[in-house]
PDB file of C-alpha atoms in Angstrom:
ATOM      1  CA  GLY A   9      22.832 -17.781   7.886  1.00 82.00           C
ATOM      2  CA  ASP A  10      20.511 -17.072   5.079  1.00 88.00           C
ATOM      3  CA  SER A  11      20.637 -15.460   2.265  1.00 92.00           C
ATOM      4  CA  VAL A  12      19.108 -14.663  -1.440  1.00 96.00           C
ATOM      5  CA  THR A  13      21.200 -13.542  -4.428  1.00 96.00           C
ATOM      6  CA  GLN A  14      19.575 -11.949  -7.423  1.00 95.00           C
ATOM      7  CA  MET A  15      21.006 -10.713 -10.557  1.00 89.00           C
ATOM      8  CA  GLU A  16      21.980  -6.947 -10.315  1.00 87.00           C
ATOM      9  CA  GLY A  17      20.351  -4.299 -12.688  1.00 85.00           C
ATOM     10  CA  PRO A  18      19.386  -1.902 -14.425  1.00 94.00           C
ATOM     11  CA  VAL A  19      17.103  -4.550 -16.452  1.00 96.00           C
ATOM     12  CA  THR A  20      16.066  -2.788 -19.215  1.00 97.00           C
ATOM     13  CA  LEU A  21      13.418  -3.998 -21.838  1.00 96.00           C
ATOM     14  CA  SER A  22      11.086  -2.513 -24.675  1.00 97.00           C
ATOM     15  CA  GLU A  23       7.174  -3.008 -23.758  1.00 97.00           C
ATOM     16  CA  GLU A  24       5.793  -6.681 -24.223  1.00 96.00           C
ATOM     17  CA  ALA A  25       9.575  -7.960 -24.144  1.00 97.00           C
ATOM     18  CA  PHE A  26       9.872 -11.415 -21.743  1.00 97.00           C
ATOM     19  CA  LEU A  27      11.218 -10.885 -18.478  1.00 97.00           C
ATOM     20  CA  THR A  28      13.282 -13.258 -16.153  1.00 97.00           C
ATOM     21  CA  ILE A  29      15.141 -12.086 -12.863  1.00 97.00           C
ATOM     22  CA  ASN A  30      17.342 -14.451 -11.434  1.00 97.00           C
ATOM     23  CA  CYS A  31      17.085 -15.322  -7.808  1.00 97.00           C
ATOM     24  CA  THR A  32      18.926 -18.067  -5.542  1.00 97.00           C
ATOM     25  CA  TYR A  33      19.002 -18.722  -2.099  1.00 96.00           C
ATOM     26  CA  THR A  34      20.518 -20.342   0.915  1.00 94.00           C
ATOM     27  CA  ALA A  35      18.736 -21.136   3.870  1.00 90.00           C
ATOM     28  CA  THR A  36      19.046 -23.888   6.693  1.00 82.00           C
ATOM     29  CA  GLY A  37      15.828 -24.955   6.728  1.00 79.00           C
ATOM     30  CA  TYR A  38      12.430 -25.383   4.747  1.00 83.00           C
ATOM     31  CA  PRO A  39      11.861 -21.566   3.406  1.00 91.00           C
ATOM     32  CA  SER A  40       9.024 -19.721   2.206  1.00 92.00           C
ATOM     33  CA  LEU A  41       9.984 -17.545  -1.093  1.00 94.00           C
ATOM     34  CA  PHE A  42       8.402 -14.151  -2.261  1.00 95.00           C
ATOM     35  CA  TRP A  43       8.902 -11.795  -4.561  1.00 97.00           C
ATOM     36  CA  TYR A  44       7.896  -7.950  -3.489  1.00 97.00           C
ATOM     37  CA  VAL A  45       7.763  -5.276  -5.999  1.00 97.00           C
ATOM     38  CA  GLN A  46       8.613  -1.379  -4.951  1.00 93.00           C
ATOM     39  CA  TYR A  47       7.522   1.326  -7.059  1.00 91.00           C
ATOM     40  CA  PRO A  48       9.335   4.770  -7.000  1.00 85.00           C
ATOM     41  CA  GLY A  49       8.758   6.435  -3.127  1.00 79.00           C
ATOM     42  CA  GLU A  50       6.707   3.811  -1.839  1.00 83.00           C
ATOM     43  CA  GLY A  51       6.650   0.936   0.421  1.00 85.00           C
ATOM     44  CA  LEU A  52       7.333  -2.903  -0.452  1.00 92.00           C
ATOM     45  CA  GLN A  53       3.925  -5.017  -1.953  1.00 93.00           C
ATOM     46  CA  LEU A  54       3.884  -8.555  -2.234  1.00 94.00           C
ATOM     47  CA  LEU A  55       3.797  -9.731  -5.825  1.00 97.00           C
ATOM     48  CA  LEU A  56       3.611 -13.497  -5.349  1.00 96.00           C
ATOM     49  CA  LYS A  57       4.937 -16.075  -2.889  1.00 94.00           C
ATOM     50  CA  ALA A  58       5.740 -19.820  -2.903  1.00 94.00           C
ATOM     51  CA  THR A  59       5.440 -21.732   0.470  1.00 91.00           C
ATOM     52  CA  LYS A  60       6.949 -25.305  -0.500  1.00 90.00           C
ATOM     53  CA  ALA A  61       8.879 -26.721  -3.185  1.00 93.00           C
ATOM     54  CA  ASP A  62       7.657 -26.948  -6.692  1.00 95.00           C
ATOM     55  CA  ASP A  63       4.873 -24.508  -5.613  1.00 95.00           C
ATOM     56  CA  LYS A  64       4.088 -22.226  -8.417  1.00 97.00           C
ATOM     57  CA  GLY A  65       3.198 -18.467  -7.529  1.00 96.00           C
ATOM     58  CA  SER A  66       1.546 -16.107  -9.776  1.00 97.00           C
ATOM     59  CA  ASN A  67       0.366 -13.241 -10.205  1.00 96.00           C
ATOM     60  CA  LYS A  68      -0.734 -10.075 -12.359  1.00 95.00           C
ATOM     61  CA  GLY A  69       0.873 -12.231 -14.778  1.00 97.00           C
ATOM     62  CA  PHE A  70       4.474 -12.969 -13.333  1.00 98.00           C
ATOM     63  CA  GLU A  71       5.394 -16.045 -12.391  1.00 98.00           C
ATOM     64  CA  ALA A  72       8.189 -17.913 -10.301  1.00 98.00           C
ATOM     65  CA  THR A  73       8.061 -21.809  -9.229  1.00 98.00           C
ATOM     66  CA  TYR A  74      10.325 -22.728  -6.122  1.00 97.00           C
ATOM     67  CA  ARG A  75      12.872 -25.336  -7.474  1.00 96.00           C
ATOM     68  CA  LYS A  76      14.531 -26.571  -4.008  1.00 93.00           C
ATOM     69  CA  GLU A  77      16.688 -28.826  -5.735  1.00 93.00           C
ATOM     70  CA  THR A  78      18.492 -25.514  -7.932  1.00 95.00           C
ATOM     71  CA  THR A  79      17.643 -23.330  -4.457  1.00 96.00           C
ATOM     72  CA  SER A  80      15.878 -20.833  -6.870  1.00 97.00           C
ATOM     73  CA  PHE A  81      12.827 -18.813  -7.629  1.00 98.00           C
ATOM     74  CA  HIS A  82      13.476 -16.829 -10.835  1.00 98.00           C
ATOM     75  CA  LEU A  83      10.825 -14.384 -11.833  1.00 98.00           C
ATOM     76  CA  GLU A  84       8.839 -14.374 -15.138  1.00 98.00           C
ATOM     77  CA  LYS A  85       6.752 -12.537 -17.239  1.00 98.00           C
ATOM     78  CA  GLY A  86       5.883 -12.872 -20.713  1.00 96.00           C
ATOM     79  CA  SER A  87       5.065  -9.294 -21.914  1.00 95.00           C
ATOM     80  CA  VAL A  88       5.734  -6.587 -19.764  1.00 97.00           C
ATOM     81  CA  GLN A  89       4.323  -3.021 -19.531  1.00 96.00           C
ATOM     82  CA  VAL A  90       6.008   0.016 -18.892  1.00 96.00           C
ATOM     83  CA  SER A  91       3.805   0.003 -15.611  1.00 95.00           C
ATOM     84  CA  ASP A  92       5.971  -2.763 -14.688  1.00 96.00           C
ATOM     85  CA  SER A  93       8.781  -0.525 -14.164  1.00 96.00           C
ATOM     86  CA  ALA A  94      10.029  -1.282 -10.433  1.00 96.00           C
ATOM     87  CA  VAL A  95      12.440  -2.384  -8.144  1.00 96.00           C
ATOM     88  CA  TYR A  96      12.012  -6.104  -7.445  1.00 97.00           C
ATOM     89  CA  PHE A  97      12.987  -8.640  -4.654  1.00 97.00           C
ATOM     90  CA  CYS A  98      13.543 -11.656  -4.265  1.00 97.00           C
ATOM     91  CA  ALA A  99      13.169 -12.829  -0.264  1.00 96.00           C
ATOM     92  CA  LEU A 100      13.038 -15.592   1.885  1.00 93.00           C
ATOM     93  CA  SER A 101      11.276 -16.270   5.377  1.00 90.00           C
ATOM     94  CA  ASP A 102      12.763 -19.214   7.197  1.00 81.00           C
ATOM     95  CA  GLN A 103      10.641 -20.852  10.285  1.00 75.00           C
ATOM     96  CA  ALA A 104      13.612 -21.173  11.910  1.00 71.00           C
ATOM     97  CA  ALA A 105      14.670 -17.608  12.041  1.00 70.00           C
ATOM     98  CA  GLY A 106      11.316 -16.455  13.638  1.00 70.00           C
ATOM     99  CA  ASN A 107       9.936 -16.022  10.068  1.00 78.00           C
ATOM    100  CA  LYS A 108      11.782 -12.700   9.376  1.00 86.00           C
ATOM    101  CA  LEU A 109      12.308 -11.810   5.580  1.00 91.00           C
ATOM    102  CA  THR A 110      15.956 -11.957   4.343  1.00 93.00           C
ATOM    103  CA  PHE A 111      16.132  -9.634   1.090  1.00 95.00           C
ATOM    104  CA  GLY A 112      18.271  -9.735  -2.051  1.00 95.00           C
ATOM    105  CA  GLY A 113      19.637  -6.463  -3.097  1.00 94.00           C
ATOM    106  CA  GLY A 114      16.944  -5.269  -5.423  1.00 95.00           C
ATOM    107  CA  THR A 115      17.016  -5.383  -9.400  1.00 96.00           C
ATOM    108  CA  ARG A 116      15.445  -2.431 -11.023  1.00 96.00           C
ATOM    109  CA  VAL A 117      13.522  -2.711 -13.791  1.00 97.00           C
ATOM    110  CA  LEU A 118      12.632  -0.143 -16.597  1.00 96.00           C
ATOM    111  CA  VAL A 119      10.278  -1.112 -19.026  1.00 97.00           C
ATOM    112  CA  LYS A 120      10.513   1.348 -22.400  1.00 96.00           C
ATOM    113  CA  PRO A 121       7.445   1.857 -24.750  1.00 94.00           C
TER     114      PRO A 121
ATOM    115  CA  ASP B   7      -8.363  -3.044   6.912  1.00 54.00           C
ATOM    116  CA  THR B   8      -6.393  -0.319   6.298  1.00 74.00           C
ATOM    117  CA  GLY B   9      -3.124  -1.689   6.223  1.00 91.00           C
ATOM    118  CA  VAL B  10       0.246  -0.761   8.093  1.00 95.00           C
ATOM    119  CA  SER B  11       0.613   2.812   8.722  1.00 96.00           C
ATOM    120  CA  GLN B  12       3.868   4.891   9.462  1.00 97.00           C
ATOM    121  CA  ASN B  13       4.261   7.937  10.863  1.00 96.00           C
ATOM    122  CA  PRO B  14       6.137  10.470   9.861  1.00 97.00           C
ATOM    123  CA  ARG B  15       6.462   9.363   6.114  1.00 95.00           C
ATOM    124  CA  HIS B  16       9.599  11.886   6.060  1.00 96.00           C
ATOM    125  CA  LYS B  17      11.608  13.375   8.587  1.00 97.00           C
ATOM    126  CA  ILE B  18      14.674  15.876   8.458  1.00 98.00           C
ATOM    127  CA  THR B  19      16.680  16.465  11.670  1.00 97.00           C
ATOM    128  CA  LYS B  20      19.606  17.817  12.246  1.00 97.00           C
ATOM    129  CA  ARG B  21      22.716  15.541  13.650  1.00 97.00           C
ATOM    130  CA  GLY B  22      22.578  14.947  16.870  1.00 97.00           C
ATOM    131  CA  GLN B  23      18.718  15.054  17.443  1.00 98.00           C
ATOM    132  CA  ASN B  24      16.550  12.216  18.364  1.00 98.00           C
ATOM    133  CA  VAL B  25      13.719  10.775  16.447  1.00 98.00           C
ATOM    134  CA  THR B  26      11.292   8.193  16.948  1.00 98.00           C
ATOM    135  CA  PHE B  27       8.629   6.659  14.145  1.00 98.00           C
ATOM    136  CA  ARG B  28       5.149   5.001  14.813  1.00 98.00           C
ATOM    137  CA  CYS B  29       3.962   1.997  13.140  1.00 98.00           C
ATOM    138  CA  ASP B  30       0.129   0.778  13.124  1.00 97.00           C
ATOM    139  CA  PRO B  31      -0.107  -2.906  11.897  1.00 96.00           C
ATOM    140  CA  ILE B  32      -2.533  -4.278  10.972  1.00 93.00           C
ATOM    141  CA  SER B  33      -5.325  -4.732  13.642  1.00 90.00           C
ATOM    142  CA  GLU B  34      -5.320  -8.522  14.062  1.00 86.00           C
ATOM    143  CA  HIS B  35      -1.402  -9.223  12.930  1.00 90.00           C
ATOM    144  CA  ASN B  36       0.654  -9.980  16.224  1.00 90.00           C
ATOM    145  CA  ARG B  37       3.996 -10.143  14.702  1.00 92.00           C
ATOM    146  CA  LEU B  38       5.521  -6.693  14.095  1.00 95.00           C
ATOM    147  CA  TYR B  39       8.828  -6.291  12.258  1.00 95.00           C
ATOM    148  CA  TRP B  40      11.262  -3.095  11.733  1.00 97.00           C
ATOM    149  CA  TYR B  41      13.478  -3.081   8.669  1.00 96.00           C
ATOM    150  CA  ARG B  42      16.043  -0.557   7.323  1.00 96.00           C
ATOM    151  CA  GLN B  43      16.425   0.599   3.552  1.00 94.00           C
ATOM    152  CA  THR B  44      19.330   2.521   2.184  1.00 93.00           C
ATOM    153  CA  LEU B  45      19.375   4.251  -1.770  1.00 88.00           C
ATOM    154  CA  GLY B  46      19.644   1.165  -3.776  1.00 86.00           C
ATOM    155  CA  GLN B  47      19.410  -1.830  -1.563  1.00 90.00           C
ATOM    156  CA  GLY B  48      17.462  -4.597  -0.169  1.00 92.00           C
ATOM    157  CA  PRO B  49      15.475  -3.775   3.259  1.00 94.00           C
ATOM    158  CA  GLU B  50      17.759  -5.012   6.099  1.00 94.00           C
ATOM    159  CA  PHE B  51      15.981  -6.516   9.229  1.00 94.00           C
ATOM    160  CA  LEU B  52      16.493  -4.939  12.668  1.00 96.00           C
ATOM    161  CA  THR B  53      14.162  -6.390  14.947  1.00 95.00           C
ATOM    162  CA  TYR B  54      10.683  -7.917  15.588  1.00 93.00           C
ATOM    163  CA  PHE B  55       7.771  -8.605  18.001  1.00 94.00           C
ATOM    164  CA  GLN B  56       5.630 -11.390  18.795  1.00 92.00           C
ATOM    165  CA  ASN B  57       2.541  -8.897  20.575  1.00 92.00           C
ATOM    166  CA  GLU B  58       4.164  -6.811  23.342  1.00 93.00           C
ATOM    167  CA  ALA B  59       7.815  -9.549  23.228  1.00 93.00           C
ATOM    168  CA  GLN B  60      10.839  -8.270  21.606  1.00 93.00           C
ATOM    169  CA  LEU B  61      12.128 -11.697  19.988  1.00 91.00           C
ATOM    170  CA  GLU B  62      15.108 -10.511  17.961  1.00 91.00           C
ATOM    171  CA  LYS B  63      17.398  -8.070  17.575  1.00 92.00           C
ATOM    172  CA  SER B  64      19.880  -7.639  14.723  1.00 91.00           C
ATOM    173  CA  ARG B  65      23.473  -6.280  15.309  1.00 88.00           C
ATOM    174  CA  LEU B  66      22.321  -3.483  13.122  1.00 83.00           C
ATOM    175  CA  LEU B  67      20.443  -2.368  15.636  1.00 86.00           C
ATOM    176  CA  SER B  68      23.138  -0.431  17.997  1.00 89.00           C
ATOM    177  CA  ASP B  69      22.297   1.080  21.507  1.00 93.00           C
ATOM    178  CA  ARG B  70      21.502   4.213  20.209  1.00 96.00           C
ATOM    179  CA  PHE B  71      18.148   2.735  18.347  1.00 96.00           C
ATOM    180  CA  SER B  72      15.137   1.383  20.785  1.00 96.00           C
ATOM    181  CA  ALA B  73      11.848  -0.245  19.665  1.00 96.00           C
ATOM    182  CA  GLU B  74       8.934  -0.871  21.657  1.00 96.00           C
ATOM    183  CA  ARG B  75       5.188  -2.095  21.327  1.00 96.00           C
ATOM    184  CA  PRO B  76       4.026  -1.577  24.625  1.00 91.00           C
ATOM    185  CA  LYS B  77       0.454  -3.274  24.291  1.00 87.00           C
ATOM    186  CA  GLY B  78       1.345  -5.380  21.476  1.00 85.00           C
ATOM    187  CA  SER B  79      -0.281  -3.082  19.383  1.00 91.00           C
ATOM    188  CA  PHE B  80       1.685   0.003  17.658  1.00 96.00           C
ATOM    189  CA  SER B  81       5.382   0.124  18.145  1.00 98.00           C
ATOM    190  CA  THR B  82       7.619   3.103  18.153  1.00 98.00           C
ATOM    191  CA  LEU B  83      11.599   3.431  16.800  1.00 98.00           C
ATOM    192  CA  GLU B  84      13.325   5.663  18.557  1.00 97.00           C
ATOM    193  CA  ILE B  85      16.837   6.594  17.216  1.00 97.00           C
ATOM    194  CA  GLN B  86      18.568   9.188  19.988  1.00 97.00           C
ATOM    195  CA  ARG B  87      21.843  11.021  18.973  1.00 97.00           C
ATOM    196  CA  THR B  88      21.193  10.961  15.308  1.00 97.00           C
ATOM    197  CA  GLU B  89      23.878  10.544  12.644  1.00 96.00           C
ATOM    198  CA  GLN B  90      24.317  11.271   9.010  1.00 95.00           C
ATOM    199  CA  GLY B  91      24.562   7.145   8.405  1.00 95.00           C
ATOM    200  CA  ASP B  92      20.747   6.812  10.329  1.00 96.00           C
ATOM    201  CA  SER B  93      19.947   8.541   6.631  1.00 97.00           C
ATOM    202  CA  ALA B  94      17.257   5.506   5.139  1.00 96.00           C
ATOM    203  CA  MET B  95      13.907   4.517   4.708  1.00 95.00           C
ATOM    204  CA  TYR B  96      12.456   2.906   7.831  1.00 97.00           C
ATOM    205  CA  LEU B  97      10.405   0.044   7.204  1.00 96.00           C
ATOM    206  CA  CYS B  98       7.713  -0.939   9.362  1.00 97.00           C
ATOM    207  CA  ALA B  99       5.648  -4.571   8.647  1.00 95.00           C
ATOM    208  CA  SER B 100       3.500  -6.812  10.458  1.00 93.00           C
ATOM    209  CA  SER B 101       2.089 -10.353   9.506  1.00 90.00           C
ATOM    210  CA  LEU B 102      -0.215 -13.089  11.759  1.00 85.00           C
ATOM    211  CA  SER B 103       2.019 -15.890  12.691  1.00 77.00           C
ATOM    212  CA  ARG B 104       1.729 -19.092  10.941  1.00 62.00           C
ATOM    213  CA  ILE B 105       3.679 -22.513  10.903  1.00 50.00           C
ATOM    214  CA  SER B 106       4.703 -21.539   7.343  1.00 54.00           C
ATOM    215  CA  GLY B 107       4.141 -19.289   4.898  1.00 61.00           C
ATOM    216  CA  ASN B 108       2.557 -16.360   6.893  1.00 73.00           C
ATOM    217  CA  THR B 109       2.563 -12.848   4.421  1.00 84.00           C
ATOM    218  CA  ILE B 110       4.709  -9.727   5.967  1.00 89.00           C
ATOM    219  CA  TYR B 111       2.772  -6.980   5.119  1.00 91.00           C
ATOM    220  CA  PHE B 112       4.598  -3.209   4.398  1.00 94.00           C
ATOM    221  CA  GLY B 113       3.728  -0.185   5.732  1.00 94.00           C
ATOM    222  CA  GLU B 114       4.756   3.233   3.042  1.00 93.00           C
ATOM    223  CA  GLY B 115       7.746   3.515   5.049  1.00 94.00           C
ATOM    224  CA  SER B 116       9.186   6.573   6.595  1.00 96.00           C
ATOM    225  CA  TRP B 117      12.180   8.310   5.468  1.00 95.00           C
ATOM    226  CA  LEU B 118      14.950   9.898   7.676  1.00 97.00           C
ATOM    227  CA  THR B 119      17.382  12.459   6.482  1.00 97.00           C
ATOM    228  CA  VAL B 120      19.897  13.499   9.231  1.00 97.00           C
ATOM    229  CA  VAL B 121      21.455  16.689   7.925  1.00 96.00           C
TER     230      VAL B 121
END
């Protein structure tokens, strides 16, 4: 079945540091890939997505590129802020599986001033 | 468009009691999903509807759990005879079905604590 593996946290950074969160996936079909962010006590918000190989999703300074050859979708941000402290989830959506989302375990990011 | 709405946001119940959560999806969305999330984990799929039809149920959805979407609009998730292991956040999400890449939008979640 489909699965998503992402690096475990917590990841602790100083403000303006570079952030990378690794994500790899396994899928039988041709999935769409997503990053969701969850702030404390809240639901999930879509951060960015990519629907086919070599697509780059971007939003709020975050970027991720759909790499089919390495089955990866790593999240990056060049200069993090304290407000980026949250839990980040990588997910895939497979049309063959009803387009439901399969999530990774989440990576907690803490940015210190 | 007010987004996906869930209520109640928090529920504390005694073991053995029944609880029901309601989800109102984004108005034009024909797909509705339920997920469960425990502390420190990613959301796990429970079930989904396309219009009023329940198309898939996860093995996580025991016979104590039932979900309905009677008119293809709002949905309810009922848990009967609650157990402490049911304590989690129950997330509802909706989307407009497309061929690929449809974005799924989540509500704020309903926290359940079984004591």
